[in-house]
PDB file of C-alpha atoms in Angstrom:
ATOM      1  CA  UNK A1308     204.513 -16.282  44.319  1.00  0.00           C
ATOM      2  CA  UNK A1309     207.084 -14.965  46.798  1.00  0.00           C
ATOM      3  CA  UNK A1310     206.340 -14.375  50.453  1.00  0.00           C
ATOM      4  CA  UNK A1311     206.751 -10.656  49.845  1.00  0.00           C
ATOM      5  CA  UNK A1312     204.059 -10.649  47.184  1.00  0.00           C
ATOM      6  CA  UNK A1313     201.793 -12.174  49.819  1.00  0.00           C
ATOM      7  CA  UNK A1314     202.758  -9.474  52.321  1.00  0.00           C
ATOM      8  CA  UNK A1315     202.189  -6.743  49.743  1.00  0.00           C
ATOM      9  CA  UNK A1316     198.653  -8.072  49.199  1.00  0.00           C
ATOM     10  CA  UNK A1317     197.871  -7.456  52.871  1.00  0.00           C
ATOM     11  CA  UNK A1318     199.578  -4.072  52.846  1.00  0.00           C
ATOM     12  CA  UNK A1319     197.436  -3.028  49.885  1.00  0.00           C
ATOM     13  CA  UNK A1320     194.291  -3.939  51.830  1.00  0.00           C
ATOM     14  CA  UNK A1321     195.363  -2.176  55.024  1.00  0.00           C
ATOM     15  CA  UNK A1322     193.211   0.728  56.113  1.00  0.00           C
ATOM     16  CA  UNK A1323     195.226   3.634  57.498  1.00  0.00           C
ATOM     17  CA  UNK A1324     197.657   2.454  60.119  1.00  0.00           C
ATOM     18  CA  UNK A1325     195.583  -0.393  61.545  1.00  0.00           C
ATOM     19  CA  UNK A1326     198.016  -3.280  61.493  1.00  0.00           C
ATOM     20  CA  UNK A1327     195.521  -5.469  63.352  1.00  0.00           C
ATOM     21  CA  UNK A1328     193.590  -5.659  60.079  1.00  0.00           C
ATOM     22  CA  UNK A1329     196.651  -7.168  58.414  1.00  0.00           C
ATOM     23  CA  UNK A1330     197.110  -9.607  61.296  1.00  0.00           C
ATOM     24  CA  UNK A1331     193.510 -10.757  60.995  1.00  0.00           C
ATOM     25  CA  UNK A1332     193.875 -11.016  57.203  1.00  0.00           C
ATOM     26  CA  UNK A1333     196.888 -13.316  57.619  1.00  0.00           C
ATOM     27  CA  UNK A1334     195.089 -15.394  60.219  1.00  0.00           C
ATOM     28  CA  UNK A1335     192.004 -15.916  58.072  1.00  0.00           C
ATOM     29  CA  UNK A1336     193.584 -16.082  54.600  1.00  0.00           C
ATOM     30  CA  UNK A1337     195.870 -18.981  55.510  1.00  0.00           C
ATOM     31  CA  UNK A1338     193.599 -20.863  57.857  1.00  0.00           C
ATOM     32  CA  UNK A1339     193.914 -23.910  55.633  1.00  0.00           C
ATOM     33  CA  UNK A1340     197.676 -23.558  55.074  1.00  0.00           C
ATOM     34  CA  UNK A1341     199.383 -23.294  58.485  1.00  0.00           C
ATOM     35  CA  UNK A1342     202.907 -23.623  57.048  1.00  0.00           C
ATOM     36  CA  UNK A1343     202.546 -20.646  54.697  1.00  0.00           C
ATOM     37  CA  UNK A1344     200.698 -18.712  57.403  1.00  0.00           C
ATOM     38  CA  UNK A1345     203.621 -19.131  59.788  1.00  0.00           C
ATOM     39  CA  UNK A1346     206.052 -17.913  57.116  1.00  0.00           C
ATOM     40  CA  UNK A1347     204.022 -14.812  56.327  1.00  0.00           C
ATOM     41  CA  UNK A1348     203.346 -14.168  60.028  1.00  0.00           C
ATOM     42  CA  UNK A1349     207.041 -14.475  60.889  1.00  0.00           C
ATOM     43  CA  UNK A1350     207.938 -11.956  58.195  1.00  0.00           C
ATOM     44  CA  UNK A1351     205.319  -9.454  59.301  1.00  0.00           C
ATOM     45  CA  UNK A1352     206.318  -9.865  62.950  1.00  0.00           C
ATOM     46  CA  UNK A1353     209.987  -9.195  62.278  1.00  0.00           C
ATOM     47  CA  UNK A1354     209.276  -6.214  60.015  1.00  0.00           C
ATOM     48  CA  UNK A1355     206.768  -4.658  62.427  1.00  0.00           C
ATOM     49  CA  UNK A1356     208.801  -5.193  65.595  1.00  0.00           C
ATOM     50  CA  UNK A1357     212.034  -3.971  64.007  1.00  0.00           C
ATOM     51  CA  UNK A1358     210.124  -0.800  63.086  1.00  0.00           C
ATOM     52  CA  UNK A1359     208.928  -0.437  66.669  1.00  0.00           C
ATOM     53  CA  UNK A1360     212.451  -1.065  67.979  1.00  0.00           C
ATOM     54  CA  UNK A1361     213.820   1.685  65.739  1.00  0.00           C
ATOM     55  CA  UNK A1362     211.168   4.039  67.079  1.00  0.00           C
ATOM     56  CA  UNK A1363     211.994   3.097  70.679  1.00  0.00           C
ATOM     57  CA  UNK A1364     215.703   3.703  70.072  1.00  0.00           C
ATOM     58  CA  UNK A1365     215.065   6.945  68.224  1.00  0.00           C
ATOM     59  CA  UNK A1366     217.802   6.369  65.627  1.00  0.00           C
ATOM     60  CA  UNK A1367     218.022   4.204  62.507  1.00  0.00           C
ATOM     61  CA  UNK A1368     221.631   3.859  61.324  1.00  0.00           C
ATOM     62  CA  UNK A1369     222.883   2.798  57.900  1.00  0.00           C
ATOM     63  CA  UNK A1370     224.345  -0.340  59.509  1.00  0.00           C
ATOM     64  CA  UNK A1371     220.957  -1.286  60.928  1.00  0.00           C
ATOM     65  CA  UNK A1372     219.349  -0.793  57.528  1.00  0.00           C
ATOM     66  CA  UNK A1373     222.034  -3.045  56.017  1.00  0.00           C
ATOM     67  CA  UNK A1374     221.398  -5.704  58.697  1.00  0.00           C
ATOM     68  CA  UNK A1375     217.690  -5.496  57.967  1.00  0.00           C
ATOM     69  CA  UNK A1376     218.406  -6.208  54.298  1.00  0.00           C
ATOM     70  CA  UNK A1377     220.682  -9.125  55.242  1.00  0.00           C
ATOM     71  CA  UNK A1378     217.693 -10.797  56.858  1.00  0.00           C
ATOM     72  CA  UNK A1379     215.154  -9.557  54.317  1.00  0.00           C
ATOM     73  CA  UNK A1380     216.396 -10.534  50.874  1.00  0.00           C
ATOM     74  CA  UNK A1381     213.569  -8.554  49.368  1.00  0.00           C
ATOM     75  CA  UNK A1382     213.114  -8.493  45.579  1.00  0.00           C
ATOM     76  CA  UNK A1383     213.521  -4.907  44.372  1.00  0.00           C
ATOM     77  CA  UNK A1384     209.979  -4.834  43.039  1.00  0.00           C
ATOM     78  CA  UNK A1385     208.646  -5.724  46.523  1.00  0.00           C
ATOM     79  CA  UNK A1386     210.763  -3.274  48.550  1.00  0.00           C
ATOM     80  CA  UNK A1387     208.099  -0.565  48.316  1.00  0.00           C
ATOM     81  CA  UNK A1388     205.521  -2.857  49.928  1.00  0.00           C
ATOM     82  CA  UNK A1389     207.828  -3.991  52.731  1.00  0.00           C
ATOM     83  CA  UNK A1390     208.825  -0.350  53.337  1.00  0.00           C
ATOM     84  CA  UNK A1391     205.163   0.603  53.569  1.00  0.00           C
ATOM     85  CA  UNK A1392     204.497  -2.079  56.171  1.00  0.00           C
ATOM     86  CA  UNK A1393     207.567  -0.916  58.126  1.00  0.00           C
ATOM     87  CA  UNK A1394     206.320   2.678  57.975  1.00  0.00           C
ATOM     88  CA  UNK A1395     202.795   1.697  59.026  1.00  0.00           C
ATOM     89  CA  UNK A1396     204.156  -0.096  62.077  1.00  0.00           C
ATOM     90  CA  UNK A1397     206.501   2.751  62.999  1.00  0.00           C
ATOM     91  CA  UNK A1398     203.744   5.379  62.764  1.00  0.00           C
ATOM     92  CA  UNK A1399     201.019   3.318  64.436  1.00  0.00           C
ATOM     93  CA  UNK A1400     199.891   4.894  67.710  1.00  0.00           C
ATOM     94  CA  UNK A1401     199.707   1.459  69.328  1.00  0.00           C
ATOM     95  CA  UNK A1402     202.670   0.777  71.607  1.00  0.00           C
ATOM     96  CA  UNK A1403     205.182  -1.961  70.903  1.00  0.00           C
ATOM     97  CA  UNK A1404     203.736  -4.072  73.738  1.00  0.00           C
ATOM     98  CA  UNK A1405     200.449  -4.324  71.848  1.00  0.00           C
ATOM     99  CA  UNK A1406     202.346  -5.295  68.696  1.00  0.00           C
ATOM    100  CA  UNK A1407     204.341  -7.925  70.577  1.00  0.00           C
ATOM    101  CA  UNK A1408     201.163  -9.480  71.948  1.00  0.00           C
ATOM    102  CA  UNK A1409     199.606  -9.550  68.484  1.00  0.00           C
ATOM    103  CA  UNK A1410     202.698 -11.173  67.012  1.00  0.00           C
ATOM    104  CA  UNK A1411     202.943 -13.708  69.822  1.00  0.00           C
ATOM    105  CA  UNK A1412     199.356 -14.706  69.133  1.00  0.00           C
ATOM    106  CA  UNK A1413     199.976 -14.916  65.399  1.00  0.00           C
ATOM    107  CA  UNK A1414     203.348 -16.695  65.381  1.00  0.00           C
ATOM    108  CA  UNK A1415     203.650 -18.448  68.712  1.00  0.00           C
ATOM    109  CA  UNK A1416     202.766 -21.933  69.841  1.00  0.00           C
ATOM    110  CA  UNK A1417     201.147 -20.628  73.016  1.00  0.00           C
ATOM    111  CA  UNK A1418     203.819 -22.352  75.088  1.00  0.00           C
ATOM    112  CA  UNK A1419     206.778 -20.790  76.958  1.00  0.00           C
ATOM    113  CA  UNK A1420     210.056 -20.488  75.031  1.00  0.00           C
ATOM    114  CA  UNK A1421     208.393 -20.955  71.642  1.00  0.00           C
ATOM    115  CA  UNK A1422     211.188 -21.579  69.116  1.00  0.00           C
ATOM    116  CA  UNK A1423     209.714 -19.313  66.436  1.00  0.00           C
ATOM    117  CA  UNK A1424     209.341 -16.402  68.861  1.00  0.00           C
ATOM    118  CA  UNK A1425     212.971 -16.922  69.901  1.00  0.00           C
ATOM    119  CA  UNK A1426     213.869 -16.741  66.199  1.00  0.00           C
ATOM    120  CA  UNK A1427     212.171 -13.330  66.037  1.00  0.00           C
ATOM    121  CA  UNK A1428     214.159 -12.080  69.061  1.00  0.00           C
ATOM    122  CA  UNK A1429     217.328 -13.393  67.386  1.00  0.00           C
ATOM    123  CA  UNK A1430     216.542 -11.426  64.240  1.00  0.00           C
ATOM    124  CA  UNK A1431     215.866  -8.259  66.229  1.00  0.00           C
ATOM    125  CA  UNK A1432     219.201  -8.639  68.044  1.00  0.00           C
ATOM    126  CA  UNK A1433     220.941  -9.053  64.681  1.00  0.00           C
ATOM    127  CA  UNK A1434     219.516  -5.713  63.563  1.00  0.00           C
ATOM    128  CA  UNK A1435     220.101  -3.944  66.895  1.00  0.00           C
ATOM    129  CA  UNK A1436     223.807  -4.838  67.104  1.00  0.00           C
ATOM    130  CA  UNK A1437     224.599  -3.843  63.506  1.00  0.00           C
ATOM    131  CA  UNK A1438     225.885  -0.392  64.464  1.00  0.00           C
ATOM    132  CA  UNK A1439     228.423  -1.936  66.862  1.00  0.00           C
ATOM    133  CA  UNK A1440     226.429  -1.809  70.081  1.00  0.00           C
ATOM    134  CA  UNK A1441     223.064  -2.898  71.449  1.00  0.00           C
ATOM    135  CA  UNK A1442     221.913   0.368  73.016  1.00  0.00           C
ATOM    136  CA  UNK A1443     220.268   0.426  76.421  1.00  0.00           C
ATOM    137  CA  UNK A1444     216.864   1.351  75.015  1.00  0.00           C
ATOM    138  CA  UNK A1445     217.127  -1.435  72.439  1.00  0.00           C
ATOM    139  CA  UNK A1446     218.009  -3.967  75.136  1.00  0.00           C
ATOM    140  CA  UNK A1447     215.098  -2.782  77.290  1.00  0.00           C
ATOM    141  CA  UNK A1448     212.828  -3.158  74.259  1.00  0.00           C
ATOM    142  CA  UNK A1449     214.110  -6.674  73.552  1.00  0.00           C
ATOM    143  CA  UNK A1450     213.767  -7.763  77.187  1.00  0.00           C
ATOM    144  CA  UNK A1451     210.191  -6.505  77.309  1.00  0.00           C
ATOM    145  CA  UNK A1452     209.259  -8.191  74.028  1.00  0.00           C
ATOM    146  CA  UNK A1453     210.855 -11.439  75.243  1.00  0.00           C
ATOM    147  CA  UNK A1454     208.773 -11.221  78.415  1.00  0.00           C
ATOM    148  CA  UNK A1455     205.578 -10.801  76.398  1.00  0.00           C
ATOM    149  CA  UNK A1456     206.683 -13.748  74.247  1.00  0.00           C
ATOM    150  CA  UNK A1457     207.024 -15.863  77.443  1.00  0.00           C
ATOM    151  CA  UNK A1458     210.734 -16.407  76.813  1.00  0.00           C
ATOM    152  CA  UNK A1459     212.435 -17.222  80.116  1.00  0.00           C
ATOM    153  CA  UNK A1460     215.321 -15.198  81.531  1.00  0.00           C
ATOM    154  CA  UNK A1461     217.677 -18.137  80.932  1.00  0.00           C
ATOM    155  CA  UNK A1462     216.661 -18.424  77.276  1.00  0.00           C
ATOM    156  CA  UNK A1463     216.936 -14.662  76.809  1.00  0.00           C
ATOM    157  CA  UNK A1464     220.411 -14.699  78.385  1.00  0.00           C
ATOM    158  CA  UNK A1465     221.450 -17.349  75.857  1.00  0.00           C
ATOM    159  CA  UNK A1466     220.147 -15.283  72.944  1.00  0.00           C
ATOM    160  CA  UNK A1467     221.812 -12.149  74.291  1.00  0.00           C
ATOM    161  CA  UNK A1468     225.146 -13.978  74.684  1.00  0.00           C
ATOM    162  CA  UNK A1469     225.069 -14.887  70.989  1.00  0.00           C
ATOM    163  CA  UNK A1470     225.047 -11.195  70.153  1.00  0.00           C
ATOM    164  CA  UNK A1471     227.742  -9.798  72.443  1.00  0.00           C
ATOM    165  CA  UNK A1472     229.426  -6.822  70.787  1.00  0.00           C
ATOM    166  CA  UNK A1473     232.946  -5.629  71.603  1.00  0.00           C
ATOM    167  CA  UNK A1474     233.804  -8.508  73.894  1.00  0.00           C
ATOM    168  CA  UNK A1475     233.768 -12.244  74.339  1.00  0.00           C
ATOM    169  CA  UNK A1476     230.535 -13.951  75.301  1.00  0.00           C
ATOM    170  CA  UNK A1477     230.477 -16.360  78.206  1.00  0.00           C
ATOM    171  CA  UNK A1478     230.404 -19.725  76.385  1.00  0.00           C
ATOM    172  CA  UNK A1479     228.611 -21.431  79.284  1.00  0.00           C
ATOM    173  CA  UNK A1480     225.762 -18.913  79.244  1.00  0.00           C
ATOM    174  CA  UNK A1481     225.600 -19.173  75.454  1.00  0.00           C
ATOM    175  CA  UNK A1482     225.206 -22.950  75.620  1.00  0.00           C
ATOM    176  CA  UNK A1483     222.944 -22.788  78.668  1.00  0.00           C
ATOM    177  CA  UNK A1484     225.125 -24.900  80.958  1.00  0.00           C
ATOM    178  CA  UNK A1485     226.847 -24.309  84.285  1.00  0.00           C
ATOM    179  CA  UNK A1486     230.669 -24.020  84.384  1.00  0.00           C
ATOM    180  CA  UNK A1487     230.916 -27.228  86.455  1.00  0.00           C
ATOM    181  CA  UNK A1488     228.837 -29.287  84.016  1.00  0.00           C
ATOM    182  CA  UNK A1489     230.604 -32.494  82.909  1.00  0.00           C
ATOM    183  CA  UNK A1490     231.972 -32.172  79.393  1.00  0.00           C
ATOM    184  CA  UNK A1491     229.910 -35.126  78.153  1.00  0.00           C
ATOM    185  CA  UNK A1492     226.735 -33.256  79.168  1.00  0.00           C
ATOM    186  CA  UNK A1493     228.016 -30.054  77.549  1.00  0.00           C
ATOM    187  CA  UNK A1494     228.587 -31.950  74.293  1.00  0.00           C
ATOM    188  CA  UNK A1495     225.058 -33.353  74.481  1.00  0.00           C
ATOM    189  CA  UNK A1496     223.575 -29.885  75.034  1.00  0.00           C
ATOM    190  CA  UNK A1497     225.683 -28.441  72.219  1.00  0.00           C
ATOM    191  CA  UNK A1498     224.512 -31.111  69.784  1.00  0.00           C
ATOM    192  CA  UNK A1499     220.884 -30.520  70.779  1.00  0.00           C
ATOM    193  CA  UNK A1500     221.197 -26.757  70.225  1.00  0.00           C
ATOM    194  CA  UNK A1501     222.944 -27.281  66.877  1.00  0.00           C
ATOM    195  CA  UNK A1502     220.163 -29.625  65.765  1.00  0.00           C
ATOM    196  CA  UNK A1503     217.508 -27.092  66.852  1.00  0.00           C
ATOM    197  CA  UNK A1504     219.371 -24.307  65.028  1.00  0.00           C
ATOM    198  CA  UNK A1505     219.963 -26.106  61.752  1.00  0.00           C
ATOM    199  CA  UNK A1506     218.517 -24.138  58.818  1.00  0.00           C
ATOM    200  CA  UNK A1507     216.331 -27.095  57.835  1.00  0.00           C
ATOM    201  CA  UNK A1508     214.823 -27.141  61.333  1.00  0.00           C
ATOM    202  CA  UNK A1509     214.056 -23.415  61.171  1.00  0.00           C
ATOM    203  CA  UNK A1510     212.426 -23.784  57.761  1.00  0.00           C
ATOM    204  CA  UNK A1511     210.380 -26.729  59.050  1.00  0.00           C
ATOM    205  CA  UNK A1512     208.921 -24.621  61.841  1.00  0.00           C
ATOM    206  CA  UNK A1513     207.995 -21.817  59.481  1.00  0.00           C
ATOM    207  CA  UNK A1514     210.981 -19.474  59.250  1.00  0.00           C
ATOM    208  CA  UNK A1515     211.148 -18.369  55.592  1.00  0.00           C
ATOM    209  CA  UNK A1516     214.153 -19.378  53.514  1.00  0.00           C
ATOM    210  CA  UNK A1517     215.031 -15.694  53.135  1.00  0.00           C
ATOM    211  CA  UNK A1518     215.951 -15.471  56.823  1.00  0.00           C
ATOM    212  CA  UNK A1519     218.566 -18.205  57.109  1.00  0.00           C
ATOM    213  CA  UNK A1520     221.116 -15.512  58.009  1.00  0.00           C
ATOM    214  CA  UNK A1521     219.678 -15.927  61.517  1.00  0.00           C
ATOM    215  CA  UNK A1522     220.424 -19.661  61.541  1.00  0.00           C
ATOM    216  CA  UNK A1523     223.939 -19.270  60.142  1.00  0.00           C
ATOM    217  CA  UNK A1524     224.833 -16.622  62.723  1.00  0.00           C
ATOM    218  CA  UNK A1525     223.462 -18.769  65.541  1.00  0.00           C
ATOM    219  CA  UNK A1526     225.361 -21.860  64.382  1.00  0.00           C
ATOM    220  CA  UNK A1527     228.617 -19.884  64.248  1.00  0.00           C
ATOM    221  CA  UNK A1528     228.109 -18.638  67.821  1.00  0.00           C
ATOM    222  CA  UNK A1529     227.315 -22.140  69.108  1.00  0.00           C
ATOM    223  CA  UNK A1530     230.372 -23.629  67.399  1.00  0.00           C
ATOM    224  CA  UNK A1531     232.659 -20.923  68.794  1.00  0.00           C
ATOM    225  CA  UNK A1532     231.327 -21.389  72.340  1.00  0.00           C
ATOM    226  CA  UNK A1533     231.730 -25.159  72.211  1.00  0.00           C
ATOM    227  CA  UNK A1534     235.264 -24.926  70.812  1.00  0.00           C
ATOM    228  CA  UNK A1535     236.216 -22.438  73.524  1.00  0.00           C
ATOM    229  CA  UNK A1536     234.997 -24.755  76.282  1.00  0.00           C
ATOM    230  CA  UNK A1537     236.612 -27.778  74.648  1.00  0.00           C
ATOM    231  CA  UNK A1538     239.988 -26.034  74.439  1.00  0.00           C
ATOM    232  CA  UNK A1539     239.802 -24.806  78.030  1.00  0.00           C
ATOM    233  CA  UNK A1540     238.997 -28.311  79.298  1.00  0.00           C
ATOM    234  CA  UNK A1541     241.922 -29.783  77.364  1.00  0.00           C
ATOM    235  CA  UNK A1542     244.250 -27.240  78.956  1.00  0.00           C
ATOM    236  CA  UNK A1543     243.394 -28.439  82.462  1.00  0.00           C
TER     237      UNK A1543
END
């Protein structure tokens, strides 16, 4: 049974636009299977928050829809159910802050800079930048959600740097190191980030296999930043 069949089960049980009922259903249905619960919760969180982000921005472009489908490799027979969940979230009178708190409680570890919650922010950035720019209202939305997720400013800056559009990201910010950091320490930090971003590591912490686009994009950004620093140090 695919993860989207599971999601469609909860959508079918939803009453009106009360997403909290779905959240509670996920929490209780998978109490004995924390791995599957995290996968389903991650999917619902990304679908619901991307819907809220689109509402906050006021515009959903074809590029953003395409980016959504890059992350959500949804079987055609399940698209109707995912679309219904997206629509429920977009029409819900609850503000996105309430959604973010629900999703943090469902997906998060309860600790600052939770890796899975950072993965959700990464996915939202991927969708937001698809039309060639992260709009001001989208960035405000993402910053606020990151704050609710207890993601520090430094961690958010790193995520943001991975998604720079129309320019070159600061490789030091992207790797989370200062420009005067010894290269041996930069290499150590780079290797740690690459290990944390490996697709197998994401899957192990509950990110569904369907969303490895996030991991591949992150790895590419980390590699580019490291190579840029390495080349600049060699030129000195």
